[in-house]
PDB file of C-alpha atoms in Angstrom:
ATOM      1  CA  MET A   6      -0.015  -0.100  -0.058  1.00 77.00           C
ATOM      2  CA  ILE A   7       1.134   3.569  -0.827  1.00 88.00           C
ATOM      3  CA  LEU A   8       2.005   5.822   2.149  1.00 92.00           C
ATOM      4  CA  LEU A   9       0.731   9.436   1.776  1.00 94.00           C
ATOM      5  CA  GLN A  10       3.193  11.533   3.795  1.00 94.00           C
ATOM      6  CA  GLU A  11       1.847  15.000   4.553  1.00 95.00           C
ATOM      7  CA  THR A  12       4.411  17.492   5.672  1.00 94.00           C
ATOM      8  CA  ASP A  13       3.882  20.482   7.918  1.00 94.00           C
ATOM      9  CA  ALA A  14       4.897  22.617   4.969  1.00 93.00           C
ATOM     10  CA  TYR A  15       2.126  21.193   2.759  1.00 95.00           C
ATOM     11  CA  LEU A  16      -0.473  21.313   5.548  1.00 96.00           C
ATOM     12  CA  ARG A  17       0.123  25.013   5.900  1.00 94.00           C
ATOM     13  CA  TYR A  18      -0.815  25.548   2.289  1.00 94.00           C
ATOM     14  CA  GLU A  19      -3.836  23.379   2.585  1.00 96.00           C
ATOM     15  CA  LYS A  20      -5.001  25.080   5.803  1.00 96.00           C
ATOM     16  CA  SER A  21      -4.570  28.435   4.104  1.00 94.00           C
ATOM     17  CA  LEU A  22      -6.695  27.231   1.187  1.00 95.00           C
ATOM     18  CA  LEU A  23      -9.429  25.810   3.468  1.00 97.00           C
ATOM     19  CA  LYS A  24      -9.784  29.246   5.185  1.00 96.00           C
ATOM     20  CA  LYS A  25     -11.093  30.563   1.860  1.00 94.00           C
ATOM     21  CA  TYR A  26     -12.799  27.402   0.634  1.00 96.00           C
ATOM     22  CA  PRO A  27     -13.763  25.327   3.577  1.00 97.00           C
ATOM     23  CA  GLN A  28     -16.474  23.457   1.405  1.00 96.00           C
ATOM     24  CA  ALA A  29     -13.302  21.991  -0.378  1.00 97.00           C
ATOM     25  CA  GLU A  30     -12.150  19.666   2.580  1.00 97.00           C
ATOM     26  CA  ARG A  31     -14.165  16.564   1.472  1.00 97.00           C
ATOM     27  CA  ASP A  32     -12.972  16.921  -2.163  1.00 98.00           C
ATOM     28  CA  ILE A  33      -9.320  17.250  -1.100  1.00 97.00           C
ATOM     29  CA  THR A  34      -9.616  14.361   1.191  1.00 97.00           C
ATOM     30  CA  ARG A  35     -11.175  12.265  -1.715  1.00 96.00           C
ATOM     31  CA  ALA A  36      -8.324  13.385  -4.011  1.00 96.00           C
ATOM     32  CA  LYS A  37      -5.732  12.232  -1.559  1.00 96.00           C
ATOM     33  CA  LYS A  38      -7.440   8.800  -1.285  1.00 95.00           C
ATOM     34  CA  LYS A  39      -7.384   8.610  -5.081  1.00 95.00           C
ATOM     35  CA  ILE A  40      -3.667   9.341  -5.062  1.00 94.00           C
ATOM     36  CA  ILE A  41      -3.068   6.516  -2.409  1.00 94.00           C
ATOM     37  CA  LYS A  42      -5.103   4.007  -4.643  1.00 94.00           C
ATOM     38  CA  ARG A  43      -3.208   5.134  -8.039  1.00 92.00           C
ATOM     39  CA  PRO A  44      -0.332   7.356  -7.320  1.00 90.00           C
ATOM     40  CA  ALA A  45       0.879   7.398 -10.929  1.00 86.00           C
ATOM     41  CA  ARG A  46      -2.520   8.824 -12.134  1.00 84.00           C
ATOM     42  CA  GLY A  47      -1.511  12.471 -11.856  1.00 84.00           C
ATOM     43  CA  VAL A  48      -0.173  14.146 -14.902  1.00 84.00           C
ATOM     44  CA  VAL A  49       3.533  14.700 -14.663  1.00 85.00           C
ATOM     45  CA  TYR A  50       4.071  18.355 -14.274  1.00 72.00           C
ATOM     46  CA  ARG A  51       6.702  19.716 -16.690  1.00 66.00           C
ATOM     47  CA  GLY A  52       7.377  22.893 -14.676  1.00 56.00           C
ATOM     48  CA  LEU A  53      10.455  21.306 -13.002  1.00 54.00           C
ATOM     49  CA  ASN A  54      13.155  19.175 -14.527  1.00 48.00           C
ATOM     50  CA  LYS A  55      14.829  18.152 -11.226  1.00 55.00           C
ATOM     51  CA  ILE A  56      12.106  15.822  -9.963  1.00 63.00           C
ATOM     52  CA  ALA A  57       8.968  14.427 -11.433  1.00 72.00           C
ATOM     53  CA  LEU A  58       6.074  16.134  -9.786  1.00 84.00           C
ATOM     54  CA  ARG A  59       2.604  15.196 -10.597  1.00 90.00           C
ATOM     55  CA  LYS A  60      -0.663  17.268 -10.630  1.00 90.00           C
ATOM     56  CA  VAL A  61      -4.262  16.329 -10.136  1.00 94.00           C
ATOM     57  CA  ARG A  62      -7.236  18.523 -10.692  1.00 94.00           C
ATOM     58  CA  VAL A  63      -9.774  18.699  -7.816  1.00 96.00           C
ATOM     59  CA  ALA A  64     -13.345  19.942  -8.131  1.00 96.00           C
ATOM     60  CA  ILE A  65     -15.141  21.776  -5.319  1.00 96.00           C
ATOM     61  CA  ARG A  66     -18.399  19.939  -5.807  1.00 96.00           C
ATOM     62  CA  ILE A  67     -20.532  21.738  -3.264  1.00 94.00           C
ATOM     63  CA  LEU A  68     -19.653  25.076  -4.909  1.00 95.00           C
ATOM     64  CA  ARG A  69     -20.206  23.466  -8.448  1.00 95.00           C
ATOM     65  CA  ILE A  70     -16.722  24.419  -9.319  1.00 94.00           C
ATOM     66  CA  SER A  71     -15.348  21.816 -11.963  1.00 95.00           C
ATOM     67  CA  PRO A  72     -11.941  20.268 -11.884  1.00 94.00           C
ATOM     68  CA  ARG A  73     -10.928  22.447 -14.691  1.00 92.00           C
ATOM     69  CA  LYS A  74     -11.660  25.629 -12.640  1.00 92.00           C
ATOM     70  CA  GLY A  75     -10.971  24.219  -9.273  1.00 94.00           C
ATOM     71  CA  LEU A  76      -7.963  23.158  -7.181  1.00 95.00           C
ATOM     72  CA  ARG A  77      -4.542  21.946  -8.333  1.00 93.00           C
ATOM     73  CA  LEU A  78      -2.776  19.400  -5.985  1.00 95.00           C
ATOM     74  CA  PHE A  79       0.853  18.848  -6.816  1.00 92.00           C
ATOM     75  CA  TYR A  80       2.595  15.845  -5.259  1.00 93.00           C
ATOM     76  CA  PHE A  81       5.760  13.753  -5.604  1.00 90.00           C
ATOM     77  CA  TYR A  82       5.399  10.027  -6.121  1.00 88.00           C
ATOM     78  CA  SER A  83       8.419   7.690  -5.428  1.00 85.00           C
ATOM     79  CA  GLU A  84       7.604   4.270  -6.628  1.00 84.00           C
ATOM     80  CA  LYS A  85      11.012   3.044  -5.078  1.00 84.00           C
ATOM     81  CA  LYS A  86       9.826   4.198  -1.518  1.00 86.00           C
ATOM     82  CA  ASN A  87       6.130   3.428  -2.188  1.00 88.00           C
ATOM     83  CA  LYS A  88       5.360   6.971  -0.982  1.00 90.00           C
ATOM     84  CA  ALA A  89       3.410  10.013  -2.264  1.00 92.00           C
ATOM     85  CA  VAL A  90       4.136  13.435  -0.697  1.00 93.00           C
ATOM     86  CA  PRO A  91       1.781  16.342  -1.336  1.00 95.00           C
ATOM     87  CA  ILE A  92       3.799  19.512  -2.074  1.00 93.00           C
ATOM     88  CA  PHE A  93       1.460  22.376  -2.922  1.00 93.00           C
ATOM     89  CA  ILE A  94      -2.318  23.077  -3.417  1.00 94.00           C
ATOM     90  CA  PHE A  95      -3.993  26.136  -4.812  1.00 92.00           C
ATOM     91  CA  LYS A  96      -7.077  27.362  -6.477  1.00 91.00           C
ATOM     92  CA  LYS A  97      -6.794  27.872 -10.292  1.00 86.00           C
ATOM     93  CA  GLY A  98      -6.758  31.535 -11.008  1.00 79.00           C
ATOM     94  CA  ARG A  99      -5.081  32.426  -7.666  1.00 60.00           C
ATOM     95  CA  PRO A 100      -2.231  33.346  -8.249  1.00 55.00           C
ATOM     96  CA  GLN A 101      -2.940  34.725 -11.614  1.00 66.00           C
ATOM     97  CA  THR A 102       0.247  34.386 -13.639  1.00 74.00           C
ATOM     98  CA  GLU A 103       2.382  31.316 -14.470  1.00 74.00           C
ATOM     99  CA  GLY A 104       5.321  33.262 -12.924  1.00 78.00           C
ATOM    100  CA  GLN A 105       3.468  33.652  -9.617  1.00 79.00           C
ATOM    101  CA  VAL A 106       2.570  30.036  -9.640  1.00 78.00           C
ATOM    102  CA  MET A 107       6.189  28.965 -10.188  1.00 79.00           C
ATOM    103  CA  LYS A 108       7.410  31.342  -7.458  1.00 84.00           C
ATOM    104  CA  LEU A 109       4.930  29.787  -4.920  1.00 83.00           C
ATOM    105  CA  PHE A 110       5.526  26.349  -6.242  1.00 81.00           C
ATOM    106  CA  ASN A 111       9.316  26.478  -5.949  1.00 85.00           C
ATOM    107  CA  ARG A 112       9.148  27.819  -2.437  1.00 88.00           C
ATOM    108  CA  ALA A 113       6.726  25.004  -1.584  1.00 89.00           C
ATOM    109  CA  VAL A 114       8.963  22.348  -3.134  1.00 87.00           C
ATOM    110  CA  ASN A 115      12.027  23.820  -1.061  1.00 89.00           C
ATOM    111  CA  GLU A 116       9.965  23.801   2.174  1.00 91.00           C
ATOM    112  CA  VAL A 117       8.858  20.206   1.817  1.00 89.00           C
ATOM    113  CA  VAL A 118      12.199  18.818   0.706  1.00 86.00           C
ATOM    114  CA  LYS A 119      13.837  20.646   3.688  1.00 88.00           C
ATOM    115  CA  GLU A 120      11.380  19.146   6.085  1.00 88.00           C
ATOM    116  CA  LEU A 121      11.912  15.688   4.667  1.00 85.00           C
ATOM    117  CA  LYS A 122      15.699  16.029   4.962  1.00 86.00           C
ATOM    118  CA  ASN A 123      15.376  17.001   8.506  1.00 85.00           C
ATOM    119  CA  GLU A 124      13.382  13.939   9.278  1.00 77.00           C
ATOM    120  CA  HIS A 125      16.527  11.659   8.926  1.00 61.00           C
TER     121      HIS A 125
END
């Protein structure tokens, strides 16, 4: 079985998102369960060449926000370690530009990697 390891760094992003969209909690939980069942299902995100991060789209059903306009959940999946690690989650359209997304995304990756390194 796949282990889903949520870091404090990721949970801060999720908590911040849930302040604005508390209705999304059930949908995020559902998305994480799908990642555990089929971790390779997420599309490989080409934004970074260093590591293969995956992206899944998450609807906010109660608000009738489709996956296309909803949330983006990025995670790292290591087949070797049988582990998936959520990295970053945000609502599409917030931040607006790809540059803003990449800035937050890079910061999130660095925070999660730092936290994982400190575990050992």
